[in-house]
mmCIF file with all atom_site columns, C-alpha atoms in Angstrom:
data_model
loop_
_atom_site.group_PDB
_atom_site.id
_atom_site.type_symbol
_atom_site.label_atom_id
_atom_site.label_alt_id
_atom_site.label_comp_id
_atom_site.label_asym_id
_atom_site.label_entity_id
_atom_site.label_seq_id
_atom_site.pdbx_PDB_ins_code
_atom_site.Cartn_x
_atom_site.Cartn_y
_atom_site.Cartn_z
_atom_site.occupancy
_atom_site.B_iso_or_equiv
_atom_site.pdbx_formal_charge
_atom_site.auth_seq_id
_atom_site.auth_comp_id
_atom_site.auth_asym_id
_atom_site.auth_atom_id
_atom_site.pdbx_PDB_model_num
ATOM 1   C CA . MET A 1 1   ? 4.911   3.509   -16.123 1.00 41.00 ? 1   MET A CA 1
ATOM 2   C CA . ALA A 1 2   ? 1.271   4.295   -16.755 1.00 43.00 ? 2   ALA A CA 1
ATOM 3   C CA . LEU A 1 3   ? -0.862  3.888   -13.663 1.00 47.00 ? 3   LEU A CA 1
ATOM 4   C CA . ARG A 1 4   ? -3.968  1.781   -14.076 1.00 48.00 ? 4   ARG A CA 1
ATOM 5   C CA . HIS A 1 5   ? -6.397  3.470   -11.782 1.00 50.00 ? 5   HIS A CA 1
ATOM 6   C CA . ASP A 1 6   ? -9.569  5.287   -11.030 1.00 57.00 ? 6   ASP A CA 1
ATOM 7   C CA . SER A 1 7   ? -8.777  8.625   -9.366  1.00 70.00 ? 7   SER A CA 1
ATOM 8   C CA . GLY A 1 8   ? -11.955 8.387   -7.262  1.00 88.00 ? 8   GLY A CA 1
ATOM 9   C CA . TRP A 1 9   ? -10.381 6.872   -4.156  1.00 92.00 ? 9   TRP A CA 1
ATOM 10  C CA . ARG A 1 10  ? -7.510  9.355   -4.316  1.00 91.00 ? 10  ARG A CA 1
ATOM 11  C CA . ALA A 1 11  ? -9.917  12.305  -4.434  1.00 89.00 ? 11  ALA A CA 1
ATOM 12  C CA . ARG A 1 12  ? -11.919 10.820  -1.547  1.00 92.00 ? 12  ARG A CA 1
ATOM 13  C CA . LEU A 1 13  ? -8.690  10.329  0.456   1.00 93.00 ? 13  LEU A CA 1
ATOM 14  C CA . VAL A 1 14  ? -7.619  13.953  -0.086  1.00 92.00 ? 14  VAL A CA 1
ATOM 15  C CA . GLU A 1 15  ? -11.136 15.210  0.720   1.00 90.00 ? 15  GLU A CA 1
ATOM 16  C CA . SER A 1 16  ? -11.312 13.010  3.843   1.00 93.00 ? 16  SER A CA 1
ATOM 17  C CA . TYR A 1 17  ? -7.996  14.356  5.144   1.00 94.00 ? 17  TYR A CA 1
ATOM 18  C CA . PRO A 1 18  ? -7.917  18.074  4.256   1.00 92.00 ? 18  PRO A CA 1
ATOM 19  C CA . ASP A 1 19  ? -5.807  18.617  7.384   1.00 92.00 ? 19  ASP A CA 1
ATOM 20  C CA . LEU A 1 20  ? -3.075  16.429  5.851   1.00 94.00 ? 20  LEU A CA 1
ATOM 21  C CA . PHE A 1 21  ? -3.330  17.386  2.177   1.00 91.00 ? 21  PHE A CA 1
ATOM 22  C CA . HIS A 1 22  ? -4.529  21.007  2.431   1.00 83.00 ? 22  HIS A CA 1
ATOM 23  C CA . PRO A 1 23  ? -6.416  20.936  -0.872  1.00 71.00 ? 23  PRO A CA 1
ATOM 24  C CA . ALA A 1 24  ? -7.314  24.307  -2.295  1.00 66.00 ? 24  ALA A CA 1
ATOM 25  C CA . GLY A 1 25  ? -10.607 23.649  -4.061  1.00 68.00 ? 25  GLY A CA 1
ATOM 26  C CA . ASP A 1 26  ? -10.119 20.756  -6.476  1.00 73.00 ? 26  ASP A CA 1
ATOM 27  C CA . PRO A 1 27  ? -8.610  17.752  -4.636  1.00 75.00 ? 27  PRO A CA 1
ATOM 28  C CA . LEU A 1 28  ? -6.959  16.668  -7.909  1.00 74.00 ? 28  LEU A CA 1
ATOM 29  C CA . THR A 1 29  ? -4.568  19.623  -7.548  1.00 78.00 ? 29  THR A CA 1
ATOM 30  C CA . ALA A 1 30  ? -3.709  19.022  -3.880  1.00 82.00 ? 30  ALA A CA 1
ATOM 31  C CA . GLU A 1 31  ? -0.053  18.896  -2.999  1.00 86.00 ? 31  GLU A CA 1
ATOM 32  C CA . GLY A 1 32  ? 0.765   15.312  -2.053  1.00 90.00 ? 32  GLY A CA 1
ATOM 33  C CA . TRP A 1 33  ? -1.766  13.766  -4.468  1.00 91.00 ? 33  TRP A CA 1
ATOM 34  C CA . PRO A 1 34  ? -1.127  9.984   -4.272  1.00 93.00 ? 34  PRO A CA 1
ATOM 35  C CA . ALA A 1 35  ? 0.632   9.097   -7.547  1.00 93.00 ? 35  ALA A CA 1
ATOM 36  C CA . VAL A 1 36  ? 0.467   5.336   -6.945  1.00 95.00 ? 36  VAL A CA 1
ATOM 37  C CA . ASP A 1 37  ? -1.571  2.481   -8.318  1.00 95.00 ? 37  ASP A CA 1
ATOM 38  C CA . ASP A 1 38  ? -4.774  1.179   -6.722  1.00 95.00 ? 38  ASP A CA 1
ATOM 39  C CA . GLY A 1 39  ? -3.178  -1.685  -4.777  1.00 97.00 ? 39  GLY A CA 1
ATOM 40  C CA . TRP A 1 40  ? -1.711  0.706   -2.225  1.00 97.00 ? 40  TRP A CA 1
ATOM 41  C CA . ARG A 1 41  ? -5.024  2.378   -1.397  1.00 97.00 ? 41  ARG A CA 1
ATOM 42  C CA . ASP A 1 42  ? -5.511  0.521   1.901   1.00 97.00 ? 42  ASP A CA 1
ATOM 43  C CA . LEU A 1 43  ? -2.024  1.216   3.215   1.00 97.00 ? 43  LEU A CA 1
ATOM 44  C CA . LEU A 1 44  ? -2.386  4.936   2.422   1.00 98.00 ? 44  LEU A CA 1
ATOM 45  C CA . GLU A 1 45  ? -5.756  5.056   4.190   1.00 97.00 ? 45  GLU A CA 1
ATOM 46  C CA . ARG A 1 46  ? -4.164  3.415   7.264   1.00 97.00 ? 46  ARG A CA 1
ATOM 47  C CA . ALA A 1 47  ? -1.224  5.824   7.155   1.00 98.00 ? 47  ALA A CA 1
ATOM 48  C CA . CYS A 1 48  ? -3.472  8.894   6.937   1.00 97.00 ? 48  CYS A CA 1
ATOM 49  C CA . ALA A 1 49  ? -5.598  7.726   9.868   1.00 98.00 ? 49  ALA A CA 1
ATOM 50  C CA . ARG A 1 50  ? -2.474  7.137   11.979  1.00 97.00 ? 50  ARG A CA 1
ATOM 51  C CA . ILE A 1 51  ? -0.938  10.469  10.990  1.00 97.00 ? 51  ILE A CA 1
ATOM 52  C CA . ARG A 1 52  ? -4.121  12.386  11.770  1.00 97.00 ? 52  ARG A CA 1
ATOM 53  C CA . LYS A 1 53  ? -4.355  10.744  15.189  1.00 96.00 ? 53  LYS A CA 1
ATOM 54  C CA . ALA A 1 54  ? -0.743  11.689  16.033  1.00 95.00 ? 54  ALA A CA 1
ATOM 55  C CA . VAL A 1 55  ? -1.111  15.277  14.817  1.00 96.00 ? 55  VAL A CA 1
ATOM 56  C CA . ARG A 1 56  ? -4.485  15.920  16.456  1.00 94.00 ? 56  ARG A CA 1
ATOM 57  C CA . ALA A 1 57  ? -3.249  14.599  19.795  1.00 90.00 ? 57  ALA A CA 1
ATOM 58  C CA . ASP A 1 58  ? -0.424  17.143  19.670  1.00 89.00 ? 58  ASP A CA 1
ATOM 59  C CA . GLY A 1 59  ? -1.901  20.222  18.014  1.00 84.00 ? 59  GLY A CA 1
ATOM 60  C CA . GLY A 1 60  ? 0.763   20.795  15.367  1.00 90.00 ? 60  GLY A CA 1
ATOM 61  C CA . SER A 1 61  ? 0.370   20.605  11.611  1.00 92.00 ? 61  SER A CA 1
ATOM 62  C CA . PHE A 1 62  ? 1.223   18.149  8.866   1.00 95.00 ? 62  PHE A CA 1
ATOM 63  C CA . ARG A 1 63  ? 1.302   18.604  5.102   1.00 94.00 ? 63  ARG A CA 1
ATOM 64  C CA . ALA A 1 64  ? 1.795   15.795  2.591   1.00 95.00 ? 64  ALA A CA 1
ATOM 65  C CA . THR A 1 65  ? 4.056   17.119  -0.185  1.00 95.00 ? 65  THR A CA 1
ATOM 66  C CA . GLN A 1 66  ? 4.532   14.070  -2.416  1.00 95.00 ? 66  GLN A CA 1
ATOM 67  C CA . ILE A 1 67  ? 3.355   10.451  -2.433  1.00 97.00 ? 67  ILE A CA 1
ATOM 68  C CA . LYS A 1 68  ? 4.810   8.201   -5.109  1.00 96.00 ? 68  LYS A CA 1
ATOM 69  C CA . GLU A 1 69  ? 6.426   4.889   -5.942  1.00 96.00 ? 69  GLU A CA 1
ATOM 70  C CA . LYS A 1 70  ? 10.213  4.779   -6.167  1.00 96.00 ? 70  LYS A CA 1
ATOM 71  C CA . PHE A 1 71  ? 12.435  1.708   -6.441  1.00 94.00 ? 71  PHE A CA 1
ATOM 72  C CA . GLY A 1 72  ? 9.380   -0.519  -6.040  1.00 94.00 ? 72  GLY A CA 1
ATOM 73  C CA . SER A 1 73  ? 8.024   0.869   -2.781  1.00 96.00 ? 73  SER A CA 1
ATOM 74  C CA . LEU A 1 74  ? 6.103   3.836   -1.434  1.00 97.00 ? 74  LEU A CA 1
ATOM 75  C CA . ARG A 1 75  ? 7.754   7.181   -0.773  1.00 97.00 ? 75  ARG A CA 1
ATOM 76  C CA . PHE A 1 76  ? 5.794   9.609   1.383   1.00 97.00 ? 76  PHE A CA 1
ATOM 77  C CA . TYR A 1 77  ? 7.261   13.103  1.706   1.00 96.00 ? 77  TYR A CA 1
ATOM 78  C CA . TYR A 1 78  ? 5.875   15.687  4.096   1.00 96.00 ? 78  TYR A CA 1
ATOM 79  C CA . ARG A 1 79  ? 6.412   18.801  6.200   1.00 95.00 ? 79  ARG A CA 1
ATOM 80  C CA . ILE A 1 80  ? 5.508   19.163  9.860   1.00 94.00 ? 80  ILE A CA 1
ATOM 81  C CA . ARG A 1 81  ? 5.296   22.226  12.044  1.00 93.00 ? 81  ARG A CA 1
ATOM 82  C CA . ASP A 1 82  ? 4.956   22.666  15.790  1.00 94.00 ? 82  ASP A CA 1
ATOM 83  C CA . LEU A 1 83  ? 4.819   18.949  16.595  1.00 94.00 ? 83  LEU A CA 1
ATOM 84  C CA . SER A 1 84  ? 6.414   17.587  19.736  1.00 94.00 ? 84  SER A CA 1
ATOM 85  C CA . PRO A 1 85  ? 9.240   15.081  19.236  1.00 93.00 ? 85  PRO A CA 1
ATOM 86  C CA . ARG A 1 86  ? 6.884   12.312  20.400  1.00 93.00 ? 86  ARG A CA 1
ATOM 87  C CA . ALA A 1 87  ? 4.166   13.239  17.873  1.00 95.00 ? 87  ALA A CA 1
ATOM 88  C CA . ALA A 1 88  ? 6.749   13.642  15.092  1.00 94.00 ? 88  ALA A CA 1
ATOM 89  C CA . ALA A 1 89  ? 8.028   10.136  15.906  1.00 93.00 ? 89  ALA A CA 1
ATOM 90  C CA . ARG A 1 90  ? 4.467   8.757   15.716  1.00 95.00 ? 90  ARG A CA 1
ATOM 91  C CA . VAL A 1 91  ? 4.005   10.418  12.305  1.00 96.00 ? 91  VAL A CA 1
ATOM 92  C CA . GLN A 1 92  ? 7.293   8.945   11.075  1.00 94.00 ? 92  GLN A CA 1
ATOM 93  C CA . GLU A 1 93  ? 6.304   5.506   12.389  1.00 95.00 ? 93  GLU A CA 1
ATOM 94  C CA . ALA A 1 94  ? 2.992   5.685   10.474  1.00 97.00 ? 94  ALA A CA 1
ATOM 95  C CA . ILE A 1 95  ? 4.878   6.514   7.289   1.00 96.00 ? 95  ILE A CA 1
ATOM 96  C CA . ASP A 1 96  ? 7.531   3.856   7.935   1.00 95.00 ? 96  ASP A CA 1
ATOM 97  C CA . LEU A 1 97  ? 4.768   1.257   8.326   1.00 96.00 ? 97  LEU A CA 1
ATOM 98  C CA . ALA A 1 98  ? 3.117   2.322   5.061   1.00 97.00 ? 98  ALA A CA 1
ATOM 99  C CA . GLU A 1 99  ? 6.420   2.234   3.206   1.00 96.00 ? 99  GLU A CA 1
ATOM 100 C CA . ALA A 1 100 ? 7.263   -1.188  4.680   1.00 95.00 ? 100 ALA A CA 1
ATOM 101 C CA . ARG A 1 101 ? 3.829   -2.572  3.788   1.00 97.00 ? 101 ARG A CA 1
ATOM 102 C CA . SER A 1 102 ? 4.187   -1.299  0.222   1.00 97.00 ? 102 SER A CA 1
ATOM 103 C CA . ALA A 1 103 ? 7.312   -3.444  -0.160  1.00 95.00 ? 103 ALA A CA 1
ATOM 104 C CA . THR A 1 104 ? 5.139   -6.518  0.509   1.00 96.00 ? 104 THR A CA 1
ATOM 105 C CA . THR A 1 105 ? 1.998   -5.425  -1.368  1.00 97.00 ? 105 THR A CA 1
ATOM 106 C CA . CYS A 1 106 ? 1.245   -5.587  -5.095  1.00 97.00 ? 106 CYS A CA 1
ATOM 107 C CA . GLU A 1 107 ? 0.827   -1.998  -6.231  1.00 96.00 ? 107 GLU A CA 1
ATOM 108 C CA . VAL A 1 108 ? -1.734  -3.107  -8.815  1.00 96.00 ? 108 VAL A CA 1
ATOM 109 C CA . CYS A 1 109 ? -4.169  -5.228  -6.763  1.00 97.00 ? 109 CYS A CA 1
ATOM 110 C CA . GLY A 1 110 ? -3.160  -5.036  -3.084  1.00 97.00 ? 110 GLY A CA 1
ATOM 111 C CA . GLU A 1 111 ? -2.426  -8.744  -2.650  1.00 97.00 ? 111 GLU A CA 1
ATOM 112 C CA . ARG A 1 112 ? 0.830   -9.997  -1.106  1.00 96.00 ? 112 ARG A CA 1
ATOM 113 C CA . GLY A 1 113 ? 3.654   -9.045  -3.430  1.00 95.00 ? 113 GLY A CA 1
ATOM 114 C CA . PHE A 1 114 ? 7.409   -9.175  -3.799  1.00 94.00 ? 114 PHE A CA 1
ATOM 115 C CA . LEU A 1 115 ? 9.984   -6.770  -5.123  1.00 94.00 ? 115 LEU A CA 1
ATOM 116 C CA . ARG A 1 116 ? 10.666  -7.673  -8.731  1.00 95.00 ? 116 ARG A CA 1
ATOM 117 C CA . ALA A 1 117 ? 13.327  -6.613  -11.216 1.00 93.00 ? 117 ALA A CA 1
ATOM 118 C CA . GLY A 1 118 ? 13.157  -6.109  -14.967 1.00 86.00 ? 118 GLY A CA 1
ATOM 119 C CA . GLY A 1 119 ? 13.603  -2.647  -16.463 1.00 83.00 ? 119 GLY A CA 1
ATOM 120 C CA . TRP A 1 120 ? 12.554  -1.003  -13.200 1.00 88.00 ? 120 TRP A CA 1
ATOM 121 C CA . LEU A 1 121 ? 11.788  -2.282  -9.712  1.00 93.00 ? 121 LEU A CA 1
ATOM 122 C CA . ALA A 1 122 ? 8.159   -2.940  -8.844  1.00 95.00 ? 122 ALA A CA 1
ATOM 123 C CA . THR A 1 123 ? 6.324   -4.758  -6.067  1.00 96.00 ? 123 THR A CA 1
ATOM 124 C CA . ARG A 1 124 ? 3.944   -7.214  -7.676  1.00 96.00 ? 124 ARG A CA 1
ATOM 125 C CA . CYS A 1 125 ? 2.037   -10.394 -6.930  1.00 96.00 ? 125 CYS A CA 1
ATOM 126 C CA . ASP A 1 126 ? 2.544   -13.394 -9.206  1.00 95.00 ? 126 ASP A CA 1
ATOM 127 C CA . ALA A 1 127 ? -0.514  -12.454 -11.288 1.00 97.00 ? 127 ALA A CA 1
ATOM 128 C CA . HIS A 1 128 ? 0.816   -8.944  -12.050 1.00 96.00 ? 128 HIS A CA 1
ATOM 129 C CA . ALA A 1 129 ? 4.541   -9.755  -12.216 1.00 94.00 ? 129 ALA A CA 1
ATOM 130 C CA . GLU A 1 130 ? 4.570   -9.383  -16.023 1.00 90.00 ? 130 GLU A CA 1
ATOM 131 C CA . GLY A 1 131 ? 7.396   -11.925 -16.250 1.00 87.00 ? 131 GLY A CA 1
ATOM 132 C CA . ARG A 1 132 ? 9.666   -10.073 -13.837 1.00 88.00 ? 132 ARG A CA 1
ATOM 133 C CA . PRO A 1 133 ? 11.728  -12.263 -11.525 1.00 88.00 ? 133 PRO A CA 1
ATOM 134 C CA . ALA A 1 134 ? 11.607  -11.665 -7.788  1.00 89.00 ? 134 ALA A CA 1
ATOM 135 C CA . VAL A 1 135 ? 14.663  -9.886  -6.415  1.00 90.00 ? 135 VAL A CA 1
ATOM 136 C CA . PRO A 1 136 ? 16.672  -12.451 -4.429  1.00 88.00 ? 136 PRO A CA 1
ATOM 137 C CA . VAL A 1 137 ? 16.968  -11.798 -0.691  1.00 87.00 ? 137 VAL A CA 1
ATOM 138 C CA . ASP A 1 138 ? 19.326  -13.635 1.662   1.00 83.00 ? 138 ASP A CA 1
ATOM 139 C CA . ASP A 1 139 ? 17.577  -15.840 4.229   1.00 81.00 ? 139 ASP A CA 1
ATOM 140 C CA . GLY A 1 140 ? 16.892  -13.887 7.397   1.00 78.00 ? 140 GLY A CA 1
ATOM 141 C CA . PHE A 1 141 ? 16.887  -10.519 5.631   1.00 81.00 ? 141 PHE A CA 1
ATOM 142 C CA . GLU A 1 142 ? 13.285  -10.592 4.348   1.00 83.00 ? 142 GLU A CA 1
ATOM 143 C CA . ASN A 1 143 ? 11.424  -7.397  5.241   1.00 85.00 ? 143 ASN A CA 1
ATOM 144 C CA . LEU A 1 144 ? 14.392  -6.000  7.175   1.00 85.00 ? 144 LEU A CA 1
ATOM 145 C CA . HIS A 1 145 ? 14.322  -2.246  7.745   1.00 82.00 ? 145 HIS A CA 1
ATOM 146 C CA . VAL A 1 146 ? 17.414  -0.407  8.873   1.00 82.00 ? 146 VAL A CA 1
ATOM 147 C CA . ASP A 1 147 ? 16.771  2.953   10.522  1.00 81.00 ? 147 ASP A CA 1
ATOM 148 C CA . ARG A 1 148 ? 19.691  5.323   10.803  1.00 80.00 ? 148 ARG A CA 1
ATOM 149 C CA . ARG A 1 149 ? 18.879  7.831   13.501  1.00 76.00 ? 149 ARG A CA 1
ATOM 150 C CA . ALA A 1 150 ? 20.044  11.432  13.675  1.00 72.00 ? 150 ALA A CA 1
ATOM 151 C CA . ASP A 1 151 ? 22.117  10.597  16.769  1.00 80.00 ? 151 ASP A CA 1
ATOM 152 C CA . GLY A 1 152 ? 24.121  8.039   14.759  1.00 82.00 ? 152 GLY A CA 1
ATOM 153 C CA . ARG A 1 153 ? 22.495  4.949   16.224  1.00 83.00 ? 153 ARG A CA 1
ATOM 154 C CA . VAL A 1 154 ? 21.187  2.224   13.944  1.00 86.00 ? 154 VAL A CA 1
ATOM 155 C CA . ARG A 1 155 ? 18.011  0.268   14.622  1.00 85.00 ? 155 ARG A CA 1
ATOM 156 C CA . TYR A 1 156 ? 17.111  -3.015  12.910  1.00 88.00 ? 156 TYR A CA 1
ATOM 157 C CA . ARG A 1 157 ? 13.462  -3.970  12.588  1.00 91.00 ? 157 ARG A CA 1
ATOM 158 C CA . PHE A 1 158 ? 11.509  -6.557  10.638  1.00 91.00 ? 158 PHE A CA 1
ATOM 159 C CA . TYR A 1 159 ? 8.117   -5.718  9.177   1.00 93.00 ? 159 TYR A CA 1
ATOM 160 C CA . ASP A 1 160 ? 5.405   -8.228  10.174  1.00 93.00 ? 160 ASP A CA 1
ATOM 161 C CA . ARG A 1 161 ? 2.836   -7.944  7.382   1.00 93.00 ? 161 ARG A CA 1
ATOM 162 C CA . ASP A 1 162 ? 0.144   -9.976  9.134   1.00 94.00 ? 162 ASP A CA 1
ATOM 163 C CA . ALA A 1 163 ? 0.243   -7.770  12.248  1.00 95.00 ? 163 ALA A CA 1
ATOM 164 C CA . ASP A 1 164 ? 1.127   -4.559  10.303  1.00 95.00 ? 164 ASP A CA 1
ATOM 165 C CA . ARG A 1 165 ? 3.854   -3.681  12.773  1.00 95.00 ? 165 ARG A CA 1
ATOM 166 C CA . PHE A 1 166 ? 7.595   -3.707  13.234  1.00 93.00 ? 166 PHE A CA 1
ATOM 167 C CA . VAL A 1 167 ? 9.410   -6.253  15.351  1.00 92.00 ? 167 VAL A CA 1
ATOM 168 C CA . GLU A 1 168 ? 12.684  -5.096  16.886  1.00 88.00 ? 168 GLU A CA 1
ATOM 169 C CA . ALA A 1 169 ? 15.685  -7.242  16.024  1.00 82.00 ? 169 ALA A CA 1
ATOM 170 C CA . GLY A 1 170 ? 19.366  -7.331  16.698  1.00 72.00 ? 170 GLY A CA 1
ATOM 171 C CA . ARG A 1 171 ? 21.757  -6.810  13.819  1.00 68.00 ? 171 ARG A CA 1
ATOM 172 C CA . PRO A 1 172 ? 21.209  -9.750  11.458  1.00 62.00 ? 172 PRO A CA 1
ATOM 173 C CA . ARG A 1 173 ? 24.336  -11.634 10.478  1.00 64.00 ? 173 ARG A CA 1
ATOM 174 C CA . ARG A 1 174 ? 25.172  -12.830 6.992   1.00 61.00 ? 174 ARG A CA 1
ATOM 175 C CA . LYS A 1 175 ? 26.268  -16.416 6.530   1.00 61.00 ? 175 LYS A CA 1
ATOM 176 C CA . GLY A 1 176 ? 29.875  -16.771 7.588   1.00 61.00 ? 176 GLY A CA 1
ATOM 177 C CA . GLU A 1 177 ? 29.924  -13.765 9.949   1.00 58.00 ? 177 GLU A CA 1
#
């Protein structure tokens, strides 16, 4: 997929957060360069601000290693060093929120979008859907995020787009359960 974009905001993002991207000279060559379309600009700016706040409060380090779209939503890969468990959890929460928001945001324009099928998965608004049908979701499972923790526990949360936060939930039940 060819990205329709102006690299200006990406360069400004990398330059604004050298502590997260660690650019060496030209921001276009920074590890973690955001390889996403323009519609996800706002959610990446929010994520970077949240990550910086968590890292600075703790004194460790963070390095974005790859930011891309995969299966219709954002993937944000990184390395951390010398962060407390609390700060690492705050970093992960910032990234989880950005990834959840991407699943509800048109990657092209930033308006409310839905996961759509057709050749490859993409999150698009109706105007940029390019004829792709929305992926059907069972009632009650919209914006559900399942977190599998290292200790084996599972946490169920719903993403509230309007508030840009997660809402804890019990395990949702399918019809007939």
